[in-house]
């Protein structure tokens, strides 16, 4: 059976620090593996079912979290609608 290997965008290799060099695949035993194409690093991904719900949150960067905490209200005005005043 052929394994489909997918690159993980933005992932950083824990061994060499190269970005966008990590790819992931699932074995016949349904275990997830990751490997680096730059330094030949590899390991088994052990994700417990209890943590799976937390994965999308883990993908948010610090900058994105800071942006989420600061909220401004923006009001859009349609320039083609009559505003009641003439220029």
PDB file of C-alpha atoms in Angstrom:
ATOM      1  CA  UNK A   1       0.000   0.000   0.000  1.00  0.00           C
ATOM      2  CA  UNK A   2       1.390   3.399  -1.004  1.00  0.00           C
ATOM      3  CA  UNK A   3       1.583   6.102   1.670  1.00  0.00           C
ATOM      4  CA  UNK A   4       0.469   9.640   0.850  1.00  0.00           C
ATOM      5  CA  UNK A   5       2.941  12.131   2.282  1.00  0.00           C
ATOM      6  CA  UNK A   6       1.724  15.681   2.860  1.00  0.00           C
ATOM      7  CA  UNK A   7       3.851  18.724   3.609  1.00  0.00           C
ATOM      8  CA  UNK A   8       2.697  20.709   6.632  1.00  0.00           C
ATOM      9  CA  UNK A   9       2.698  24.432   5.816  1.00  0.00           C
ATOM     10  CA  UNK A  10       4.550  26.548   8.354  1.00  0.00           C
ATOM     11  CA  UNK A  11       5.873  23.584  10.339  1.00  0.00           C
ATOM     12  CA  UNK A  12       9.402  23.935  11.721  1.00  0.00           C
ATOM     13  CA  UNK A  13      11.689  20.931  12.114  1.00  0.00           C
ATOM     14  CA  UNK A  14      12.514  20.393  15.806  1.00  0.00           C
ATOM     15  CA  UNK A  15      15.959  19.104  14.836  1.00  0.00           C
ATOM     16  CA  UNK A  16      17.371  21.484  12.197  1.00  0.00           C
ATOM     17  CA  UNK A  17      14.873  24.371  12.450  1.00  0.00           C
ATOM     18  CA  UNK A  18      14.052  24.405   8.723  1.00  0.00           C
ATOM     19  CA  UNK A  19      10.601  25.772   7.933  1.00  0.00           C
ATOM     20  CA  UNK A  20       8.242  24.038   5.468  1.00  0.00           C
ATOM     21  CA  UNK A  21      10.384  20.899   5.355  1.00  0.00           C
ATOM     22  CA  UNK A  22       8.150  18.643   7.496  1.00  0.00           C
ATOM     23  CA  UNK A  23       5.918  16.111   5.811  1.00  0.00           C
ATOM     24  CA  UNK A  24       3.443  13.773   7.466  1.00  0.00           C
ATOM     25  CA  UNK A  25       2.055  10.365   6.557  1.00  0.00           C
ATOM     26  CA  UNK A  26      -0.058   7.605   8.079  1.00  0.00           C
ATOM     27  CA  UNK A  27       1.192   4.015   8.211  1.00  0.00           C
ATOM     28  CA  UNK A  28      -0.811   0.848   7.662  1.00  0.00           C
ATOM     29  CA  UNK A  29      -1.170   0.622  11.464  1.00  0.00           C
ATOM     30  CA  UNK A  30      -2.959   4.007  11.459  1.00  0.00           C
ATOM     31  CA  UNK A  31      -0.110   5.789  13.260  1.00  0.00           C
ATOM     32  CA  UNK A  32       0.915   9.246  12.099  1.00  0.00           C
ATOM     33  CA  UNK A  33       4.560   9.934  11.340  1.00  0.00           C
ATOM     34  CA  UNK A  34       6.410  13.122  10.479  1.00  0.00           C
ATOM     35  CA  UNK A  35       9.770  13.536   8.829  1.00  0.00           C
ATOM     36  CA  UNK A  36      12.045  16.353   7.700  1.00  0.00           C
ATOM     37  CA  UNK A  37      13.272  16.341   4.113  1.00  0.00           C
ATOM     38  CA  UNK A  38      16.252  18.543   5.036  1.00  0.00           C
ATOM     39  CA  UNK A  39      17.895  16.598   7.876  1.00  0.00           C
ATOM     40  CA  UNK A  40      16.166  13.169   7.826  1.00  0.00           C
ATOM     41  CA  UNK A  41      14.588  13.744  11.269  1.00  0.00           C
ATOM     42  CA  UNK A  42      11.534  11.541  11.903  1.00  0.00           C
ATOM     43  CA  UNK A  43       9.233  10.625  14.771  1.00  0.00           C
ATOM     44  CA  UNK A  44       5.810   9.200  15.610  1.00  0.00           C
ATOM     45  CA  UNK A  45       2.972  11.632  16.261  1.00  0.00           C
ATOM     46  CA  UNK A  46       1.081  10.561  19.363  1.00  0.00           C
ATOM     47  CA  UNK A  47      -2.132  12.580  19.553  1.00  0.00           C
ATOM     48  CA  UNK A  48      -4.598  11.438  22.141  1.00  0.00           C
ATOM     49  CA  UNK A  49      -8.298  11.752  21.266  1.00  0.00           C
ATOM     50  CA  UNK A  50      -8.731  14.184  24.176  1.00  0.00           C
ATOM     51  CA  UNK A  51      -6.292  16.634  22.547  1.00  0.00           C
ATOM     52  CA  UNK A  52      -7.726  16.521  19.044  1.00  0.00           C
ATOM     53  CA  UNK A  53     -10.244  19.248  19.856  1.00  0.00           C
ATOM     54  CA  UNK A  54      -7.383  21.570  20.840  1.00  0.00           C
ATOM     55  CA  UNK A  55      -5.442  21.305  17.588  1.00  0.00           C
ATOM     56  CA  UNK A  56      -6.981  24.275  15.704  1.00  0.00           C
ATOM     57  CA  UNK A  57      -6.171  26.574  18.656  1.00  0.00           C
ATOM     58  CA  UNK A  58      -2.559  25.361  18.636  1.00  0.00           C
ATOM     59  CA  UNK A  59      -2.146  26.594  15.065  1.00  0.00           C
ATOM     60  CA  UNK A  60      -2.824  30.233  15.986  1.00  0.00           C
ATOM     61  CA  UNK A  61       0.329  32.327  16.239  1.00  0.00           C
ATOM     62  CA  UNK A  62       0.996  34.803  19.030  1.00  0.00           C
ATOM     63  CA  UNK A  63       0.460  37.702  16.628  1.00  0.00           C
ATOM     64  CA  UNK A  64      -2.964  36.363  15.634  1.00  0.00           C
ATOM     65  CA  UNK A  65      -3.928  35.966  19.313  1.00  0.00           C
ATOM     66  CA  UNK A  66      -2.898  39.573  19.964  1.00  0.00           C
ATOM     67  CA  UNK A  67      -5.028  40.724  17.029  1.00  0.00           C
ATOM     68  CA  UNK A  68      -8.015  38.784  18.356  1.00  0.00           C
ATOM     69  CA  UNK A  69      -7.763  40.565  21.706  1.00  0.00           C
ATOM     70  CA  UNK A  70      -7.880  44.043  20.120  1.00  0.00           C
ATOM     71  CA  UNK A  71     -11.179  44.850  18.436  1.00  0.00           C
ATOM     72  CA  UNK A  72     -12.197  48.044  16.644  1.00  0.00           C
ATOM     73  CA  UNK A  73     -15.600  48.812  15.211  1.00  0.00           C
ATOM     74  CA  UNK A  74     -15.474  49.912  11.591  1.00  0.00           C
ATOM     75  CA  UNK A  75     -18.458  51.619   9.965  1.00  0.00           C
ATOM     76  CA  UNK A  76     -18.688  51.506   6.194  1.00  0.00           C
ATOM     77  CA  UNK A  77     -20.498  54.368   4.459  1.00  0.00           C
ATOM     78  CA  UNK A  78     -21.959  53.979   0.999  1.00  0.00           C
ATOM     79  CA  UNK A  79     -20.839  57.040  -0.981  1.00  0.00           C
ATOM     80  CA  UNK A  80     -23.607  56.593  -3.548  1.00  0.00           C
ATOM     81  CA  UNK A  81     -26.440  56.923  -1.027  1.00  0.00           C
ATOM     82  CA  UNK A  82     -27.855  60.398  -0.229  1.00  0.00           C
ATOM     83  CA  UNK A  83     -26.464  61.643   3.046  1.00  0.00           C
ATOM     84  CA  UNK A  84     -28.783  64.583   3.484  1.00  0.00           C
ATOM     85  CA  UNK A  85     -26.096  67.201   2.869  1.00  0.00           C
ATOM     86  CA  UNK A  86     -25.072  68.728  -0.456  1.00  0.00           C
ATOM     87  CA  UNK A  87     -21.489  69.679  -1.291  1.00  0.00           C
TER      88      UNK A  87
END
